mmCIF file of C-alpha atoms and ligand atoms in Angstrom:
data_model
loop_
_atom_site.group_PDB
_atom_site.id
_atom_site.type_symbol
_atom_site.label_atom_id
_atom_site.label_comp_id
_atom_site.label_asym_id
_atom_site.label_seq_id
_atom_site.Cartn_x
_atom_site.Cartn_y
_atom_site.Cartn_z
ATOM 1 C CA MET A 1 10.898 47.669 -145.673
ATOM 2 C CA LYS A 2 9.226 44.334 -146.320
ATOM 3 C CA THR A 3 5.850 44.750 -147.923
ATOM 4 C CA ILE A 4 2.623 42.757 -148.103
ATOM 5 C CA ILE A 5 0.184 43.397 -150.936
ATOM 6 C CA LEU A 6 -3.424 42.399 -150.325
ATOM 7 C CA ARG A 7 -5.802 40.760 -152.772
ATOM 8 C CA LYS A 8 -8.293 43.054 -154.425
ATOM 9 C CA GLY A 9 -11.155 43.973 -152.093
ATOM 10 C CA LYS A 10 -9.380 42.590 -149.019
ATOM 11 C CA GLU A 11 -8.500 46.064 -147.715
ATOM 12 C CA GLU A 12 -12.092 46.619 -146.579
ATOM 13 C CA SER A 13 -11.710 45.486 -142.946
ATOM 14 C CA LEU A 14 -8.657 47.739 -142.538
ATOM 15 C CA GLY A 15 -10.854 50.625 -143.664
ATOM 16 C CA ARG A 16 -12.927 49.802 -140.578
ATOM 17 C CA PHE A 17 -9.734 49.784 -138.460
ATOM 18 C CA HIS A 18 -9.904 46.076 -137.696
ATOM 19 C CA PRO A 19 -6.400 45.217 -136.446
ATOM 20 C CA TRP A 20 -5.984 41.743 -137.987
ATOM 21 C CA ILE A 21 -5.141 40.607 -141.510
ATOM 22 C CA PHE A 22 -5.857 36.966 -142.234
ATOM 23 C CA SER A 23 -3.416 34.961 -144.343
ATOM 24 C CA GLY A 24 -6.041 34.409 -147.073
ATOM 25 C CA ALA A 25 -6.176 38.172 -147.737
ATOM 26 C CA ILE A 26 -2.535 38.328 -148.839
ATOM 27 C CA HIS A 27 -1.785 38.398 -152.592
ATOM 28 C CA HIS A 28 2.009 38.443 -152.424
ATOM 29 C CA THR A 29 4.967 39.855 -150.513
ATOM 30 C CA GLU A 30 7.843 42.059 -151.682
ATOM 31 C CA GLY A 31 11.208 43.034 -150.216
ATOM 32 C CA ASP A 32 14.937 42.352 -150.406
ATOM 33 C CA ALA A 33 14.888 39.568 -147.861
ATOM 34 C CA ALA A 34 12.453 36.820 -147.040
ATOM 35 C CA LEU A 35 9.851 37.560 -144.380
ATOM 36 C CA GLU A 36 10.715 36.404 -140.908
ATOM 37 C CA GLU A 37 8.230 35.890 -138.111
ATOM 38 C CA GLY A 38 7.936 39.013 -136.012
ATOM 39 C CA ASP A 39 9.010 41.354 -138.830
ATOM 40 C CA ILE A 40 7.365 44.743 -139.101
ATOM 41 C CA VAL A 41 5.731 44.895 -142.528
ATOM 42 C CA GLU A 42 4.061 47.555 -144.590
ATOM 43 C CA VAL A 43 0.613 46.562 -145.856
ATOM 44 C CA LEU A 44 -0.553 47.884 -149.222
ATOM 45 C CA ALA A 45 -3.848 47.573 -151.098
ATOM 46 C CA SER A 46 -3.847 45.900 -154.523
ATOM 47 C CA ASP A 47 -3.577 49.362 -156.122
ATOM 48 C CA GLY A 48 -0.461 50.156 -154.066
ATOM 49 C CA ARG A 49 -2.194 52.416 -151.540
ATOM 50 C CA PHE A 50 -0.624 52.419 -148.046
ATOM 51 C CA LEU A 51 -2.911 50.825 -145.442
ATOM 52 C CA ALA A 52 -1.023 49.942 -142.281
ATOM 53 C CA LEU A 53 2.117 48.783 -140.488
ATOM 54 C CA GLY A 54 2.026 45.624 -138.459
ATOM 55 C CA HIS A 55 3.738 42.500 -137.123
ATOM 56 C CA TRP A 56 3.883 39.542 -139.462
ATOM 57 C CA GLN A 57 3.528 35.974 -138.192
ATOM 58 C CA ILE A 58 2.862 32.519 -139.633
ATOM 59 C CA GLY A 59 -0.715 31.444 -138.953
ATOM 60 C CA SER A 60 -4.274 32.366 -139.747
ATOM 61 C CA ILE A 61 -3.823 35.878 -138.325
ATOM 62 C CA ALA A 62 -0.894 36.888 -140.562
ATOM 63 C CA VAL A 63 -0.541 40.545 -139.579
ATOM 64 C CA ARG A 64 -1.423 42.357 -136.358
ATOM 65 C CA VAL A 65 -1.718 46.051 -137.125
ATOM 66 C CA LEU A 66 0.304 48.507 -135.044
ATOM 67 C CA THR A 67 -0.679 51.695 -136.859
ATOM 68 C CA PHE A 68 -2.705 52.935 -139.808
ATOM 69 C CA LYS A 69 -0.170 55.725 -140.401
ATOM 70 C CA ARG A 70 3.313 55.630 -141.927
ATOM 71 C CA GLN A 71 5.540 56.113 -138.890
ATOM 72 C CA LYS A 72 8.653 54.804 -137.208
ATOM 73 C CA ILE A 73 8.165 51.941 -134.756
ATOM 74 C CA ASP A 74 10.705 52.812 -132.064
ATOM 75 C CA VAL A 75 10.877 53.441 -128.309
ATOM 76 C CA ALA A 76 9.031 56.752 -128.773
ATOM 77 C CA PHE A 77 6.184 54.945 -130.569
ATOM 78 C CA TRP A 78 5.741 52.427 -127.724
ATOM 79 C CA GLN A 79 6.077 55.167 -125.130
ATOM 80 C CA LYS A 80 3.253 57.145 -126.668
ATOM 81 C CA ARG A 81 0.934 54.123 -126.683
ATOM 82 C CA LEU A 82 1.861 53.252 -123.078
ATOM 83 C CA ALA A 83 1.305 56.847 -121.930
ATOM 84 C CA VAL A 84 -2.254 56.754 -123.287
ATOM 85 C CA ALA A 85 -2.820 53.362 -121.642
ATOM 86 C CA LEU A 86 -1.660 54.744 -118.277
ATOM 87 C CA ASP A 87 -3.827 57.818 -118.686
ATOM 88 C CA VAL A 88 -6.844 55.559 -119.266
ATOM 89 C CA ARG A 89 -6.059 53.618 -116.037
ATOM 90 C CA ARG A 90 -5.843 56.883 -114.106
ATOM 91 C CA ALA A 91 -9.190 57.958 -115.565
ATOM 92 C CA ILE A 92 -10.745 54.625 -114.542
ATOM 93 C CA GLY A 93 -9.322 55.121 -111.044
ATOM 94 C CA VAL A 94 -7.215 51.966 -110.768
ATOM 95 C CA ALA A 95 -3.747 53.556 -111.135
ATOM 96 C CA GLY A 96 -2.072 56.116 -108.896
ATOM 97 C CA ARG A 97 -3.793 54.885 -105.739
ATOM 98 C CA GLU A 98 -2.325 53.938 -102.351
ATOM 99 C CA ASP A 99 -4.798 51.129 -101.726
ATOM 100 C CA ASN A 100 -4.767 49.667 -105.245
ATOM 101 C CA ASP A 101 -1.622 48.837 -107.167
ATOM 102 C CA ILE A 102 -2.880 45.827 -109.119
ATOM 103 C CA TYR A 103 -4.209 46.641 -112.568
ATOM 104 C CA ARG A 104 -3.881 45.791 -116.252
ATOM 105 C CA LEU A 105 -1.926 48.525 -118.016
ATOM 106 C CA VAL A 106 -2.069 47.025 -121.510
ATOM 107 C CA HIS A 107 -4.837 44.779 -122.833
ATOM 108 C CA GLY A 108 -3.719 43.902 -126.375
ATOM 109 C CA GLU A 109 -6.025 45.103 -129.137
ATOM 110 C CA GLY A 110 -8.075 46.990 -126.543
ATOM 111 C CA ASP A 111 -5.113 49.326 -126.116
ATOM 112 C CA ASN A 112 -4.059 49.307 -129.777
ATOM 113 C CA LEU A 113 -1.147 47.017 -128.935
ATOM 114 C CA PRO A 114 -2.205 43.666 -130.445
ATOM 115 C CA GLY A 115 -0.359 40.732 -128.926
ATOM 116 C CA LEU A 116 0.819 42.525 -125.778
ATOM 117 C CA VAL A 117 -0.357 42.267 -122.172
ATOM 118 C CA ILE A 118 1.148 44.168 -119.246
ATOM 119 C CA ASP A 119 -0.128 43.750 -115.693
ATOM 120 C CA ILE A 120 1.109 45.910 -112.831
ATOM 121 C CA TYR A 121 1.610 44.326 -109.403
ATOM 122 C CA GLY A 122 2.946 46.953 -107.013
ATOM 123 C CA THR A 123 6.430 47.878 -108.231
ATOM 124 C CA THR A 124 6.627 44.921 -110.648
ATOM 125 C CA ALA A 125 5.276 44.831 -114.201
ATOM 126 C CA VAL A 126 4.565 41.443 -115.763
ATOM 127 C CA MET A 127 4.816 41.631 -119.523
ATOM 128 C CA GLN A 128 3.427 38.922 -121.788
ATOM 129 C CA ALA A 129 3.781 38.589 -125.563
ATOM 130 C CA HIS A 130 1.088 36.738 -127.476
ATOM 131 C CA SER A 131 2.696 37.448 -130.857
ATOM 132 C CA VAL A 132 6.200 36.901 -132.190
ATOM 133 C CA GLY A 133 6.367 40.583 -133.144
ATOM 134 C CA MET A 134 5.867 41.746 -129.573
ATOM 135 C CA HIS A 135 8.477 39.202 -128.457
ATOM 136 C CA VAL A 136 10.992 40.645 -130.918
ATOM 137 C CA CYS A 137 10.224 44.182 -129.650
ATOM 138 C CA ARG A 138 10.310 43.272 -125.944
ATOM 139 C CA GLN A 139 13.471 45.226 -125.066
ATOM 140 C CA GLN A 140 12.193 48.397 -126.765
ATOM 141 C CA ILE A 141 8.833 48.023 -125.037
ATOM 142 C CA ALA A 142 10.561 47.452 -121.679
ATOM 143 C CA GLU A 143 12.538 50.660 -122.138
ATOM 144 C CA ALA A 144 9.383 52.576 -123.033
ATOM 145 C CA LEU A 145 7.618 51.061 -120.016
ATOM 146 C CA ARG A 146 10.367 52.220 -117.647
ATOM 147 C CA LYS A 147 10.151 55.748 -119.059
ATOM 148 C CA THR A 148 6.342 55.757 -118.775
ATOM 149 C CA MET A 149 6.145 54.423 -115.224
ATOM 150 C CA GLY A 150 9.134 56.289 -113.789
ATOM 151 C CA GLU A 151 10.110 55.573 -110.197
ATOM 152 C CA SER A 152 6.982 53.621 -109.397
ATOM 153 C CA LEU A 153 8.468 50.665 -111.313
ATOM 154 C CA HIS A 154 11.345 48.540 -109.970
ATOM 155 C CA ALA A 155 11.221 45.453 -112.136
ATOM 156 C CA ILE A 156 9.857 43.976 -115.359
ATOM 157 C CA TYR A 157 9.204 40.251 -115.485
ATOM 158 C CA TYR A 158 8.779 38.765 -118.951
ATOM 159 C CA LYS A 159 6.399 35.780 -119.025
ATOM 160 C CA SER A 160 5.812 34.459 -122.543
ATOM 161 C CA GLU A 161 6.899 30.849 -122.365
ATOM 162 C CA THR A 162 3.409 29.463 -122.871
ATOM 163 C CA THR A 163 1.772 32.282 -124.848
ATOM 164 C CA LEU A 164 4.011 32.313 -127.928
ATOM 165 C CA PRO A 165 3.651 29.875 -130.816
ATOM 166 C CA PHE A 166 5.689 26.808 -129.932
ATOM 167 C CA LYS A 167 6.674 26.230 -133.566
ATOM 168 C CA ALA A 168 8.368 29.615 -133.865
ATOM 169 C CA GLN A 169 11.209 28.169 -131.727
ATOM 170 C CA LEU A 170 12.107 31.521 -130.249
ATOM 171 C CA GLY A 171 13.846 29.991 -127.269
ATOM 172 C CA GLN A 172 11.832 32.334 -125.085
ATOM 173 C CA GLU A 173 12.281 31.986 -121.363
ATOM 174 C CA ASN A 174 10.453 33.489 -118.446
ATOM 175 C CA GLY A 175 12.531 35.850 -116.352
ATOM 176 C CA PHE A 176 13.262 39.394 -115.256
ATOM 177 C CA ILE A 177 14.299 41.549 -118.196
ATOM 178 C CA TRP A 178 14.906 44.509 -115.940
ATOM 179 C CA GLY A 179 15.439 44.843 -112.196
ATOM 180 C CA GLU A 180 14.315 42.388 -109.565
ATOM 181 C CA SER A 181 11.394 42.248 -107.170
ATOM 182 C CA SER A 182 11.892 42.049 -103.441
ATOM 183 C CA ASP A 183 8.212 41.726 -102.613
ATOM 184 C CA ASP A 184 5.444 39.560 -104.046
ATOM 185 C CA VAL A 185 2.568 41.300 -102.230
ATOM 186 C CA ALA A 186 0.345 43.817 -104.026
ATOM 187 C CA ARG A 187 -2.957 45.481 -103.160
ATOM 188 C CA GLU A 188 -6.394 45.434 -104.739
ATOM 189 C CA ASN A 189 -9.020 47.743 -103.219
ATOM 190 C CA GLY A 190 -7.172 47.681 -99.893
ATOM 191 C CA LEU A 191 -6.801 43.885 -99.773
ATOM 192 C CA ALA A 192 -3.362 42.283 -100.018
ATOM 193 C CA PHE A 193 -2.472 39.404 -102.342
ATOM 194 C CA HIS A 194 0.642 37.305 -102.928
ATOM 195 C CA ILE A 195 1.215 37.333 -106.672
ATOM 196 C CA ASP A 196 3.009 34.332 -108.122
ATOM 197 C CA TRP A 197 4.204 35.613 -111.494
ATOM 198 C CA LEU A 198 6.918 32.938 -111.560
ATOM 199 C CA LYS A 199 4.634 29.911 -111.557
ATOM 200 C CA GLY A 200 1.073 31.257 -111.500
ATOM 201 C CA GLN A 201 -1.535 31.111 -114.256
ATOM 202 C CA LYS A 202 -1.803 34.025 -116.696
ATOM 203 C CA THR A 203 0.447 36.779 -115.322
ATOM 204 C CA GLY A 204 -0.014 35.489 -111.763
ATOM 205 C CA PHE A 205 -3.460 36.800 -110.846
ATOM 206 C CA PHE A 206 -6.919 37.163 -112.407
ATOM 207 C CA VAL A 207 -6.970 40.944 -112.540
ATOM 208 C CA ASP A 208 -10.153 40.854 -114.611
ATOM 209 C CA GLN A 209 -12.465 39.912 -111.728
ATOM 210 C CA ARG A 210 -11.756 43.011 -109.576
ATOM 211 C CA ASP A 211 -15.157 44.695 -109.968
ATOM 212 C CA ASN A 212 -17.019 41.407 -109.690
ATOM 213 C CA ARG A 213 -15.147 40.584 -106.481
ATOM 214 C CA SER A 214 -16.358 43.903 -105.039
ATOM 215 C CA LEU A 215 -19.916 42.897 -105.864
ATOM 216 C CA VAL A 216 -19.400 39.575 -104.045
ATOM 217 C CA GLU A 217 -18.233 41.566 -101.018
ATOM 218 C CA HIS A 218 -21.468 43.579 -101.184
ATOM 219 C CA TYR A 219 -23.623 40.430 -101.075
ATOM 220 C CA SER A 220 -21.602 38.432 -98.519
ATOM 221 C CA LYS A 221 -22.824 39.705 -95.164
ATOM 222 C CA GLY A 222 -24.043 36.839 -93.000
ATOM 223 C CA ARG A 223 -23.933 34.379 -95.889
ATOM 224 C CA LYS A 224 -22.400 30.937 -96.250
ATOM 225 C CA VAL A 225 -20.188 31.325 -99.305
ATOM 226 C CA LEU A 226 -18.868 28.686 -101.697
ATOM 227 C CA ASN A 227 -16.137 29.865 -104.081
ATOM 228 C CA MET A 228 -15.703 27.232 -106.802
ATOM 229 C CA PHE A 229 -12.566 27.329 -109.012
ATOM 230 C CA CYS A 230 -11.034 29.688 -106.452
ATOM 231 C CA TYR A 231 -7.414 29.789 -107.742
ATOM 232 C CA THR A 232 -5.702 32.474 -105.569
ATOM 233 C CA GLY A 233 -8.958 33.049 -103.707
ATOM 234 C CA GLY A 234 -9.737 36.603 -104.789
ATOM 235 C CA PHE A 235 -13.489 36.147 -104.336
ATOM 236 C CA SER A 236 -12.955 34.446 -100.956
ATOM 237 C CA VAL A 237 -10.886 37.303 -99.521
ATOM 238 C CA TYR A 238 -13.540 39.846 -100.558
ATOM 239 C CA ALA A 239 -16.329 37.660 -99.126
ATOM 240 C CA MET A 240 -14.449 37.540 -95.801
ATOM 241 C CA ARG A 241 -14.232 41.337 -95.720
ATOM 242 C CA GLY A 242 -17.902 41.542 -96.646
ATOM 243 C CA GLY A 243 -18.797 39.733 -93.416
ATOM 244 C CA ALA A 244 -19.548 36.204 -94.627
ATOM 245 C CA GLU A 245 -20.444 33.697 -91.928
ATOM 246 C CA LEU A 246 -18.257 31.069 -93.566
ATOM 247 C CA VAL A 247 -16.275 30.817 -96.805
ATOM 248 C CA HIS A 248 -15.330 27.558 -98.522
ATOM 249 C CA SER A 249 -12.877 27.688 -101.441
ATOM 250 C CA VAL A 250 -12.502 24.811 -103.903
ATOM 251 C CA ASP A 251 -9.930 24.177 -106.635
ATOM 252 C CA SER A 252 -8.644 20.946 -108.141
ATOM 253 C CA SER A 253 -5.080 22.226 -107.865
ATOM 254 C CA ALA A 254 -3.336 21.721 -104.511
ATOM 255 C CA LYS A 255 -1.091 24.676 -105.343
ATOM 256 C CA ALA A 256 -4.165 26.936 -105.690
ATOM 257 C CA VAL A 257 -5.403 25.819 -102.280
ATOM 258 C CA GLU A 258 -2.035 26.805 -100.780
ATOM 259 C CA LEU A 259 -2.313 30.211 -102.457
ATOM 260 C CA VAL A 260 -5.828 30.892 -101.202
ATOM 261 C CA ASP A 261 -4.863 29.882 -97.655
ATOM 262 C CA ALA A 262 -1.856 32.230 -97.799
ATOM 263 C CA ASN A 263 -3.997 35.128 -99.047
ATOM 264 C CA ILE A 264 -6.636 34.612 -96.356
ATOM 265 C CA GLU A 265 -3.891 34.482 -93.708
ATOM 266 C CA LEU A 266 -2.365 37.685 -95.110
ATOM 267 C CA ASN A 267 -5.616 39.624 -94.696
ATOM 268 C CA PHE A 268 -7.414 37.816 -91.877
ATOM 269 C CA PRO A 269 -4.790 36.063 -89.737
ATOM 270 C CA GLY A 270 -6.212 33.361 -87.509
ATOM 271 C CA ASP A 271 -9.775 33.842 -88.802
ATOM 272 C CA ASN A 272 -11.363 30.403 -88.858
ATOM 273 C CA ARG A 273 -14.392 31.268 -91.000
ATOM 274 C CA HIS A 274 -12.428 30.066 -94.046
ATOM 275 C CA GLU A 275 -11.576 26.583 -95.275
ATOM 276 C CA ALA A 276 -10.092 25.451 -98.611
ATOM 277 C CA PHE A 277 -10.506 22.105 -100.374
ATOM 278 C CA ALA A 278 -8.397 20.576 -103.160
ATOM 279 C CA GLU A 279 -11.088 18.720 -105.088
ATOM 280 C CA ASP A 280 -12.732 18.415 -108.462
ATOM 281 C CA ALA A 281 -15.582 20.903 -108.757
ATOM 282 C CA PHE A 282 -18.131 18.457 -110.124
ATOM 283 C CA LYS A 283 -17.330 15.849 -107.474
ATOM 284 C CA PHE A 284 -17.481 18.446 -104.701
ATOM 285 C CA MET A 285 -20.858 19.735 -105.891
ATOM 286 C CA ASP A 286 -22.289 16.237 -106.245
ATOM 287 C CA GLU A 287 -21.376 15.425 -102.671
ATOM 288 C CA MET A 288 -21.902 18.738 -100.900
ATOM 289 C CA GLN A 289 -24.765 19.591 -98.542
ATOM 290 C CA THR A 290 -27.240 22.370 -99.206
ATOM 291 C CA GLN A 291 -25.950 24.908 -96.685
ATOM 292 C CA TYR A 292 -24.572 27.545 -99.093
ATOM 293 C CA ASP A 293 -26.525 30.710 -99.886
ATOM 294 C CA LEU A 294 -23.886 32.437 -102.017
ATOM 295 C CA ILE A 295 -22.122 30.398 -104.688
ATOM 296 C CA ILE A 296 -19.476 31.620 -107.127
ATOM 297 C CA LEU A 297 -18.727 29.610 -110.271
ATOM 298 C CA ASP A 298 -15.704 30.937 -112.157
ATOM 299 C CA PRO A 299 -14.441 27.957 -114.186
ATOM 300 C CA PRO A 300 -11.555 27.982 -116.659
ATOM 301 C CA ALA A 301 -12.455 28.606 -120.324
ATOM 302 C CA PHE A 302 -14.465 25.502 -121.276
ATOM 303 C CA ALA A 303 -14.150 26.380 -124.994
ATOM 304 C CA LYS A 304 -10.750 27.541 -126.129
ATOM 305 C CA HIS A 305 -11.862 27.247 -129.781
ATOM 306 C CA LYS A 306 -15.116 27.501 -131.723
ATOM 307 C CA ASP A 307 -15.213 23.726 -132.413
ATOM 308 C CA ALA A 308 -15.412 23.004 -128.711
ATOM 309 C CA LEU A 309 -18.486 25.209 -128.317
ATOM 310 C CA LYS A 310 -21.147 22.524 -127.984
ATOM 311 C CA ASN A 311 -19.315 20.626 -125.273
ATOM 312 C CA ALA A 312 -18.514 23.864 -123.473
ATOM 313 C CA LEU A 313 -22.176 24.884 -123.346
ATOM 314 C CA ARG A 314 -23.082 21.435 -121.996
ATOM 315 C CA GLY A 315 -20.380 21.894 -119.349
ATOM 316 C CA TYR A 316 -21.775 25.265 -118.258
ATOM 317 C CA THR A 317 -25.295 23.829 -118.076
ATOM 318 C CA LYS A 318 -24.220 20.848 -115.985
ATOM 319 C CA LEU A 319 -22.187 22.961 -113.597
ATOM 320 C CA ASN A 320 -24.876 25.584 -113.097
ATOM 321 C CA ALA A 321 -27.607 22.970 -112.723
ATOM 322 C CA ARG A 322 -25.713 21.523 -109.728
ATOM 323 C CA ALA A 323 -25.520 24.970 -108.147
ATOM 324 C CA PHE A 324 -29.250 25.649 -108.718
ATOM 325 C CA GLU A 325 -30.121 22.253 -107.237
ATOM 326 C CA LYS A 326 -28.109 22.793 -104.063
ATOM 327 C CA ILE A 327 -28.249 26.515 -103.292
ATOM 328 C CA GLN A 328 -30.429 27.635 -100.341
ATOM 329 C CA PRO A 329 -33.735 29.390 -101.107
ATOM 330 C CA GLY A 330 -32.987 33.103 -101.267
ATOM 331 C CA GLY A 331 -29.443 32.318 -102.390
ATOM 332 C CA ILE A 332 -27.292 34.372 -104.727
ATOM 333 C CA LEU A 333 -25.399 32.718 -107.580
ATOM 334 C CA PHE A 334 -22.483 34.426 -109.315
ATOM 335 C CA THR A 335 -21.763 32.523 -112.524
ATOM 336 C CA PHE A 336 -19.094 33.311 -115.130
ATOM 337 C CA SER A 337 -17.697 32.297 -118.487
ATOM 338 C CA CYS A 338 -14.317 33.536 -119.681
ATOM 339 C CA SER A 339 -14.471 31.631 -123.001
ATOM 340 C CA GLN A 340 -14.137 34.079 -125.850
ATOM 341 C CA ALA A 341 -15.782 31.522 -128.156
ATOM 342 C CA VAL A 342 -18.984 31.549 -126.052
ATOM 343 C CA ASN A 343 -21.026 34.716 -126.486
ATOM 344 C CA LYS A 344 -23.276 36.432 -123.975
ATOM 345 C CA ASP A 345 -26.505 34.961 -125.365
ATOM 346 C CA GLN A 346 -25.151 31.426 -125.595
ATOM 347 C CA PHE A 347 -23.934 31.606 -122.007
ATOM 348 C CA ARG A 348 -27.260 32.970 -120.813
ATOM 349 C CA THR A 349 -29.099 30.171 -122.616
ATOM 350 C CA ALA A 350 -26.856 27.567 -120.948
ATOM 351 C CA VAL A 351 -27.620 29.046 -117.513
ATOM 352 C CA PHE A 352 -31.328 29.337 -118.362
ATOM 353 C CA THR A 353 -31.358 25.626 -119.264
ATOM 354 C CA ALA A 354 -29.663 24.812 -115.959
ATOM 355 C CA ALA A 355 -32.266 26.770 -113.985
ATOM 356 C CA ALA A 356 -35.056 24.932 -115.804
ATOM 357 C CA ILE A 357 -33.443 21.529 -115.118
ATOM 358 C CA ALA A 358 -33.335 22.383 -111.402
ATOM 359 C CA ARG A 359 -36.881 23.845 -111.589
ATOM 360 C CA ARG A 360 -35.966 26.955 -109.570
ATOM 361 C CA LYS A 361 -37.405 30.468 -109.835
ATOM 362 C CA VAL A 362 -34.485 32.660 -110.874
ATOM 363 C CA ARG A 363 -34.123 36.428 -111.288
ATOM 364 C CA ILE A 364 -31.213 38.138 -113.051
ATOM 365 C CA LEU A 365 -29.893 40.855 -110.724
ATOM 366 C CA HIS A 366 -26.729 41.902 -112.568
ATOM 367 C CA GLN A 367 -25.095 41.203 -115.912
ATOM 368 C CA LEU A 368 -21.334 41.337 -115.494
ATOM 369 C CA HIS A 369 -18.410 41.726 -117.848
ATOM 370 C CA GLN A 370 -14.698 42.448 -117.955
ATOM 371 C CA PRO A 371 -13.555 45.590 -116.127
ATOM 372 C CA ALA A 372 -12.548 48.898 -117.678
ATOM 373 C CA ASP A 373 -8.816 48.133 -117.532
ATOM 374 C CA HIS A 374 -9.549 45.277 -119.978
ATOM 375 C CA PRO A 375 -11.076 47.583 -122.601
ATOM 376 C CA ILE A 376 -12.615 46.468 -125.878
ATOM 377 C CA ASN A 377 -11.423 48.188 -129.025
ATOM 378 C CA ILE A 378 -14.663 49.269 -130.728
ATOM 379 C CA TYR A 379 -13.282 48.034 -134.076
ATOM 380 C CA HIS A 380 -12.371 44.646 -132.576
ATOM 381 C CA PRO A 381 -15.455 43.122 -130.925
ATOM 382 C CA GLU A 382 -13.535 39.828 -130.552
ATOM 383 C CA GLY A 383 -11.924 41.478 -127.506
ATOM 384 C CA GLU A 384 -15.024 40.825 -125.405
ATOM 385 C CA TYR A 385 -14.571 37.600 -123.442
ATOM 386 C CA LEU A 386 -15.666 37.738 -119.804
ATOM 387 C CA LYS A 387 -19.356 37.543 -118.982
ATOM 388 C CA GLY A 388 -21.229 36.783 -115.825
ATOM 389 C CA LEU A 389 -24.662 36.755 -114.243
ATOM 390 C CA VAL A 390 -25.698 37.415 -110.662
ATOM 391 C CA LEU A 391 -28.891 35.513 -109.940
ATOM 392 C CA TYR A 392 -31.372 35.435 -107.077
ATOM 393 C CA VAL A 393 -32.615 31.907 -106.582
ATOM 394 C CA GLU A 394 -35.988 31.757 -104.841
HETATM 395 N N1 SAH B 1 -11.796 32.493 -109.755
HETATM 396 C C1 SAH B 1 -10.371 32.598 -109.897
HETATM 397 C C2 SAH B 1 -9.887 32.232 -111.273
HETATM 398 C C3 SAH B 1 -10.307 30.866 -111.733
HETATM 399 S S1 SAH B 1 -9.226 30.131 -112.897
HETATM 400 C C4 SAH B 1 -9.910 33.998 -109.514
HETATM 401 O O1 SAH B 1 -10.743 34.891 -109.294
HETATM 402 O O2 SAH B 1 -8.705 34.207 -109.422
HETATM 403 C C5 SAH B 1 -9.821 28.525 -112.980
HETATM 404 C C6 SAH B 1 -9.378 27.604 -111.849
HETATM 405 O O3 SAH B 1 -10.123 26.410 -111.986
HETATM 406 C C7 SAH B 1 -7.908 27.186 -111.877
HETATM 407 O O4 SAH B 1 -7.293 27.551 -110.670
HETATM 408 C C8 SAH B 1 -7.941 25.659 -112.012
HETATM 409 O O5 SAH B 1 -6.976 24.994 -111.195
HETATM 410 C C9 SAH B 1 -9.326 25.324 -111.549
HETATM 411 N N2 SAH B 1 -9.937 24.107 -112.110
HETATM 412 C C10 SAH B 1 -9.872 23.646 -113.377
HETATM 413 N N3 SAH B 1 -10.630 22.549 -113.527
HETATM 414 C C11 SAH B 1 -11.173 22.287 -112.307
HETATM 415 C C12 SAH B 1 -12.071 21.283 -111.813
HETATM 416 N N4 SAH B 1 -12.543 20.325 -112.597
HETATM 417 N N5 SAH B 1 -12.445 21.348 -110.523
HETATM 418 C C13 SAH B 1 -11.974 22.328 -109.710
HETATM 419 N N6 SAH B 1 -11.139 23.290 -110.117
HETATM 420 C C14 SAH B 1 -10.745 23.276 -111.391
#
């Protein structure tokens, strides 16, 4: 076994079950062969005490911890972790349902599987590695996944082309690693969606907005809805079911506009309350009229890293100010940030500034976050990323 020995005092965070070891904490490595990216390593304290087993990788996060016990990492290990993950999804009430077969089965550190994401879309699982270690273990994990899911699973699509470090030169390709899917339609709360795991963003769908989409449905009756940054149009489809008078969906990508149109047609064929526009959000909001009384702002992560924070906050303020300026009196604004680098308070301050710029009276009705199938490991607060506010604009 290859071994990593930590500098004195650097074992402290592992004592608090934090699942990452930064490269600066490492004193030296031991073993017969040189370390290779993706290797499973044993981590010892400076006094030789066993601390953890994890995946080693070049970069600032050097080890992602798999377990704090000495144990074998094999199919049985993965199967046990996946079984707990599935049990959690049953407890939440998103798995094992006729009308809902879209959910996140594995959310990385949140499910004690750092570097791994698995989303379920009907009979297809989309598996994504964010670490070289999970990439190396993909066949074992796929086998464990098949055993865990049984007959409900027909195919596993592996989608890690853009999520693995480019420099590792793993030659990773996207593709089915088991079975094949005959159907790209899956259901969320009784609504049907085409899922494009081949070319779509993330694993093909933004599973993390499920609960917030339901809340949009609740507020939509009789309203004129604007869904900015619509992507596959999840919010739009829920707004339609909620009884919106009209729904306009906007995304700068023409492909996204095709997807939203297809999803509306799938659920509400021939319904002309909906229209989609391929346009830049800022341009659209500058030019739009003031007819909307429910606006959803769900932009891409403005800050991917901490150094981009200031610009990101300015971006959120500018975007929200436009919405406050144009929304009808008595309107409802759903506004989100999925940037992990922006915390709840910073986001709220950005929105507060926007409200003040537009000089509107604004009440906070709901404070939103990621859903239960995107759990946060209590020892890994970095896992919190999605935040949102629902506001009543007088
Ligand atoms: N709300 C979506 C997810 C949004 S992802 C859902 O529930 O599924 C962010 C989307 O913003 C992407 O589809 C991307 O194409 C779009 N986007 C990025 N920059 C944009 C811009 N300047 N104007 C409009 N859309 C933009």
